[in-house]
């Protein structure tokens, strides 16, 4: 099980880490971490929806978490953007902050090496693969049921929704699922989105838009560029 104090982006980052303990620092994980940070800030009421724009609730509110507050500051200092734009706008900024936080807290092991024997480089690896495996198992369990969505915690519901959108905890191969299975999974995701947003329409809409941004970005990454 993951330590109870971990933020949603921290849980998603550890969940996405390779099962062998090696880091997965590609753009998809950067976006997933950013999506988790946006979702937690929205769940805490520190970012609110203003006609589709991610908007700080005020100029002074803080979460007490350096990674979340770093994103809050970035939103405050930037031009207004929609939620889905923030998922893909410089997500590595949030990922690097979180990676350093996880290393400082002992969740990641830091190694030093030299590239070509000259240039210094840093590697990060999981200290406990069990934590990542437990998070993936929990996300799959939440997505598959059988617990009613109302009995799932808001953070667990969001973890499953976002990890599922990133393709990290699928419960069945899509090509083997019949129409009824797909419809059932769609209903379950809808219920979990409602739970992630605590039944508040505006917050549910935010979670839905963030999830859609992850799915669209993943689809674009898989598609060959036009004309190439």
Tab-separated table of C-alpha atoms in Angstrom:
chain	number	residue	atom	x	y	z
A	1	UNK	CA	0.000	0.000	0.000
A	2	UNK	CA	1.091	3.584	-0.632
A	3	UNK	CA	1.848	5.855	2.340
A	4	UNK	CA	-1.347	7.726	3.261
A	5	UNK	CA	0.250	11.160	2.992
A	6	UNK	CA	1.093	10.930	-0.707
A	7	UNK	CA	-0.607	13.437	-2.992
A	8	UNK	CA	-2.574	12.338	-6.042
A	9	UNK	CA	0.214	13.316	-8.489
A	10	UNK	CA	2.749	11.457	-6.323
A	11	UNK	CA	0.608	8.314	-6.378
A	12	UNK	CA	0.203	8.541	-10.143
A	13	UNK	CA	3.936	9.045	-10.623
A	14	UNK	CA	4.818	5.989	-8.545
A	15	UNK	CA	2.066	3.949	-10.220
A	16	UNK	CA	3.500	4.833	-13.631
A	17	UNK	CA	7.061	3.927	-12.682
A	18	UNK	CA	8.341	0.788	-14.393
A	19	UNK	CA	7.569	-2.462	-12.599
A	20	UNK	CA	11.296	-3.216	-12.585
A	21	UNK	CA	11.970	-0.018	-10.650
A	22	UNK	CA	13.326	1.939	-13.603
A	23	UNK	CA	12.021	5.414	-14.278
A	24	UNK	CA	9.455	6.251	-16.948
A	25	UNK	CA	10.135	9.892	-17.701
A	26	UNK	CA	8.493	10.143	-21.105
A	27	UNK	CA	5.985	12.867	-21.952
A	28	UNK	CA	2.989	10.628	-21.168
A	29	UNK	CA	4.025	10.379	-17.516
A	30	UNK	CA	4.719	14.104	-17.359
A	31	UNK	CA	1.154	14.734	-18.535
A	32	UNK	CA	-0.267	12.202	-16.079
A	33	UNK	CA	1.506	13.871	-13.157
A	34	UNK	CA	0.276	17.300	-14.285
A	35	UNK	CA	-3.267	15.922	-14.617
A	36	UNK	CA	-3.079	14.577	-11.074
A	37	UNK	CA	-1.850	17.909	-9.713
A	38	UNK	CA	-4.619	19.831	-11.487
A	39	UNK	CA	-7.218	17.393	-10.190
A	40	UNK	CA	-6.028	17.590	-6.593
A	41	UNK	CA	-5.931	21.391	-6.679
A	42	UNK	CA	-9.488	21.365	-8.016
A	43	UNK	CA	-10.610	18.839	-5.381
A	44	UNK	CA	-9.125	21.061	-2.679
A	45	UNK	CA	-10.906	24.104	-4.079
A	46	UNK	CA	-7.654	25.939	-4.817
A	47	UNK	CA	-8.269	25.926	-8.563
A	48	UNK	CA	-11.823	26.568	-9.712
A	49	UNK	CA	-13.526	26.488	-13.080
A	50	UNK	CA	-14.378	29.817	-14.697
A	51	UNK	CA	-16.172	29.051	-17.957
A	52	UNK	CA	-13.655	26.321	-18.787
A	53	UNK	CA	-10.608	28.246	-17.529
A	54	UNK	CA	-8.497	26.896	-14.637
A	55	UNK	CA	-8.543	29.807	-12.180
A	56	UNK	CA	-6.863	30.185	-8.739
A	57	UNK	CA	-9.468	30.775	-6.061
A	58	UNK	CA	-7.438	33.763	-4.784
A	59	UNK	CA	-3.905	35.162	-4.841
A	60	UNK	CA	-2.851	33.907	-1.412
A	61	UNK	CA	-4.286	30.393	-1.001
A	62	UNK	CA	-1.677	27.644	-0.565
A	63	UNK	CA	-1.880	23.864	-0.315
A	64	UNK	CA	1.208	23.330	1.841
A	65	UNK	CA	2.594	20.913	-0.768
A	66	UNK	CA	5.545	22.416	-2.719
A	67	UNK	CA	4.633	20.655	-5.965
A	68	UNK	CA	0.990	21.694	-5.886
A	69	UNK	CA	1.917	25.234	-4.856
A	70	UNK	CA	4.465	25.380	-7.674
A	71	UNK	CA	1.701	24.646	-10.164
A	72	UNK	CA	-0.592	27.178	-8.477
A	73	UNK	CA	2.109	29.835	-8.899
A	74	UNK	CA	2.580	28.866	-12.545
A	75	UNK	CA	-1.157	29.228	-13.209
A	76	UNK	CA	-1.242	32.602	-11.451
A	77	UNK	CA	1.717	33.912	-13.439
A	78	UNK	CA	0.505	32.696	-16.842
A	79	UNK	CA	-2.155	33.769	-19.292
A	80	UNK	CA	-5.573	32.162	-18.653
A	81	UNK	CA	-5.722	28.626	-20.054
A	82	UNK	CA	-8.276	25.866	-20.260
A	83	UNK	CA	-7.845	22.776	-18.100
A	84	UNK	CA	-6.907	20.538	-21.013
A	85	UNK	CA	-4.274	23.043	-22.139
A	86	UNK	CA	-2.645	22.914	-18.713
A	87	UNK	CA	-2.390	19.114	-18.966
A	88	UNK	CA	-0.045	19.458	-21.938
A	89	UNK	CA	1.582	22.858	-21.289
A	90	UNK	CA	5.136	22.317	-19.966
A	91	UNK	CA	4.130	19.291	-17.834
A	92	UNK	CA	7.772	18.337	-17.247
A	93	UNK	CA	8.022	21.335	-14.896
A	94	UNK	CA	5.643	19.648	-12.446
A	95	UNK	CA	7.134	16.191	-13.015
A	96	UNK	CA	10.689	17.299	-12.159
A	97	UNK	CA	9.499	19.060	-8.998
A	98	UNK	CA	7.619	15.944	-7.928
A	99	UNK	CA	10.513	13.621	-8.752
A	100	UNK	CA	12.818	15.658	-6.517
A	101	UNK	CA	10.217	15.650	-3.744
A	102	UNK	CA	9.828	11.868	-3.962
A	103	UNK	CA	13.608	11.454	-3.850
A	104	UNK	CA	13.885	13.726	-0.796
A	105	UNK	CA	11.148	11.743	0.962
A	106	UNK	CA	12.917	8.455	0.256
A	107	UNK	CA	10.516	7.004	-2.318
A	108	UNK	CA	13.130	7.200	-5.082
A	109	UNK	CA	16.779	6.235	-5.022
A	110	UNK	CA	19.176	8.651	-6.746
A	111	UNK	CA	22.227	7.389	-8.630
A	112	UNK	CA	25.066	9.330	-10.235
A	113	UNK	CA	26.890	8.424	-13.429
A	114	UNK	CA	28.839	9.990	-16.284
A	115	UNK	CA	27.750	9.874	-19.923
A	116	UNK	CA	30.685	9.007	-22.199
A	117	UNK	CA	32.786	9.133	-19.081
A	118	UNK	CA	32.570	12.925	-19.021
A	119	UNK	CA	29.095	14.436	-18.619
A	120	UNK	CA	27.421	14.010	-15.206
A	121	UNK	CA	23.932	12.493	-15.182
A	122	UNK	CA	21.439	11.455	-12.536
A	123	UNK	CA	19.276	8.331	-12.480
A	124	UNK	CA	16.201	7.767	-10.313
A	125	UNK	CA	14.796	4.370	-9.340
A	126	UNK	CA	12.047	3.130	-7.063
A	127	UNK	CA	13.076	2.091	-3.584
A	128	UNK	CA	9.997	-0.124	-3.296
A	129	UNK	CA	8.482	-1.744	-6.382
A	130	UNK	CA	5.752	-3.049	-4.070
A	131	UNK	CA	4.341	0.466	-3.645
A	132	UNK	CA	3.966	0.933	-7.423
A	133	UNK	CA	2.443	-2.523	-7.832
A	134	UNK	CA	0.003	-1.851	-4.993
A	135	UNK	CA	-1.128	1.416	-6.557
A	136	UNK	CA	-1.701	-0.234	-9.929
A	137	UNK	CA	-3.636	-3.071	-8.274
A	138	UNK	CA	-5.766	-0.574	-6.355
A	139	UNK	CA	-6.552	1.403	-9.510
A	140	UNK	CA	-7.563	-1.784	-11.368
A	141	UNK	CA	-9.715	-2.882	-8.433
A	142	UNK	CA	-11.519	0.467	-8.333
A	143	UNK	CA	-12.111	0.442	-12.103
A	144	UNK	CA	-13.391	-3.128	-12.119
A	145	UNK	CA	-15.510	-2.927	-8.972
A	146	UNK	CA	-17.339	-4.560	-7.271
A	147	UNK	CA	-17.429	-1.834	-4.582
A	148	UNK	CA	-20.077	0.815	-5.301
A	149	UNK	CA	-18.527	4.089	-6.444
A	150	UNK	CA	-20.098	5.844	-3.460
A	151	UNK	CA	-17.871	3.781	-1.164
A	152	UNK	CA	-14.651	4.775	-2.982
A	153	UNK	CA	-12.608	7.690	-1.668
A	154	UNK	CA	-12.395	10.758	-3.909
A	155	UNK	CA	-8.625	10.398	-4.317
A	156	UNK	CA	-8.844	6.674	-5.148
A	157	UNK	CA	-11.584	7.390	-7.676
A	158	UNK	CA	-9.475	10.079	-9.350
A	159	UNK	CA	-6.415	7.810	-9.299
A	160	UNK	CA	-8.315	5.097	-11.176
A	161	UNK	CA	-9.932	7.491	-13.665
A	162	UNK	CA	-6.637	9.165	-14.620
A	163	UNK	CA	-4.500	6.028	-14.606
A	164	UNK	CA	-7.119	4.308	-16.747
A	165	UNK	CA	-7.120	7.214	-19.203
A	166	UNK	CA	-3.345	6.830	-19.476
A	167	UNK	CA	-3.731	3.104	-20.187
A	168	UNK	CA	-1.850	2.046	-17.050
A	169	UNK	CA	-4.460	-0.151	-15.395
A	170	UNK	CA	-6.748	-1.586	-18.035
A	171	UNK	CA	-8.968	-4.357	-16.735
A	172	UNK	CA	-9.451	-6.212	-20.053
A	173	UNK	CA	-7.926	-6.049	-23.540
A	174	UNK	CA	-10.198	-3.778	-25.653
A	175	UNK	CA	-10.189	-6.240	-28.572
A	176	UNK	CA	-11.582	-8.978	-26.344
A	177	UNK	CA	-14.321	-6.913	-24.782
A	178	UNK	CA	-17.800	-7.098	-26.205
A	179	UNK	CA	-20.165	-4.161	-26.459
A	180	UNK	CA	-21.765	-4.883	-23.080
A	181	UNK	CA	-18.360	-4.980	-21.398
A	182	UNK	CA	-17.375	-1.656	-22.933
A	183	UNK	CA	-20.681	-0.101	-21.916
A	184	UNK	CA	-20.249	-1.407	-18.371
A	185	UNK	CA	-16.754	0.043	-18.124
A	186	UNK	CA	-18.018	3.353	-19.493
A	187	UNK	CA	-20.730	3.491	-16.824
A	188	UNK	CA	-18.185	2.670	-14.135
A	189	UNK	CA	-15.836	5.428	-15.295
A	190	UNK	CA	-18.756	7.857	-15.282
A	191	UNK	CA	-19.608	6.879	-11.712
A	192	UNK	CA	-15.983	7.307	-10.661
A	193	UNK	CA	-15.800	10.738	-12.275
A	194	UNK	CA	-18.863	11.719	-10.248
A	195	UNK	CA	-17.148	10.392	-7.139
A	196	UNK	CA	-13.901	12.204	-7.988
A	197	UNK	CA	-15.887	15.428	-8.141
A	198	UNK	CA	-17.854	14.664	-4.982
A	199	UNK	CA	-21.046	15.014	-6.994
A	200	UNK	CA	-20.378	18.724	-7.693
A	201	UNK	CA	-21.178	19.338	-11.375
A	202	UNK	CA	-18.426	21.910	-11.956
A	203	UNK	CA	-15.750	19.712	-10.380
A	204	UNK	CA	-17.002	16.620	-12.217
A	205	UNK	CA	-16.709	18.596	-15.439
A	206	UNK	CA	-13.121	19.495	-14.590
A	207	UNK	CA	-12.180	15.848	-13.973
A	208	UNK	CA	-13.897	14.835	-17.197
A	209	UNK	CA	-12.011	17.469	-19.217
A	210	UNK	CA	-8.656	16.525	-17.672
A	211	UNK	CA	-9.313	12.855	-18.439
A	212	UNK	CA	-10.242	13.704	-22.035
A	213	UNK	CA	-7.019	15.704	-22.425
A	214	UNK	CA	-4.974	12.658	-21.376
A	215	UNK	CA	-6.798	10.376	-23.805
A	216	UNK	CA	-6.462	12.818	-26.716
A	217	UNK	CA	-2.768	13.451	-26.050
A	218	UNK	CA	-2.095	9.705	-25.931
A	219	UNK	CA	-3.967	9.201	-29.217
A	220	UNK	CA	-2.000	11.972	-30.901
A	221	UNK	CA	1.272	10.478	-29.673
A	222	UNK	CA	0.344	7.103	-31.218
A	223	UNK	CA	-0.664	8.582	-34.598
A	224	UNK	CA	1.963	9.218	-37.274
A	225	UNK	CA	2.393	12.860	-38.178
A	226	UNK	CA	0.464	13.963	-41.255
A	227	UNK	CA	2.537	14.083	-44.372
A	228	UNK	CA	5.451	12.123	-42.925
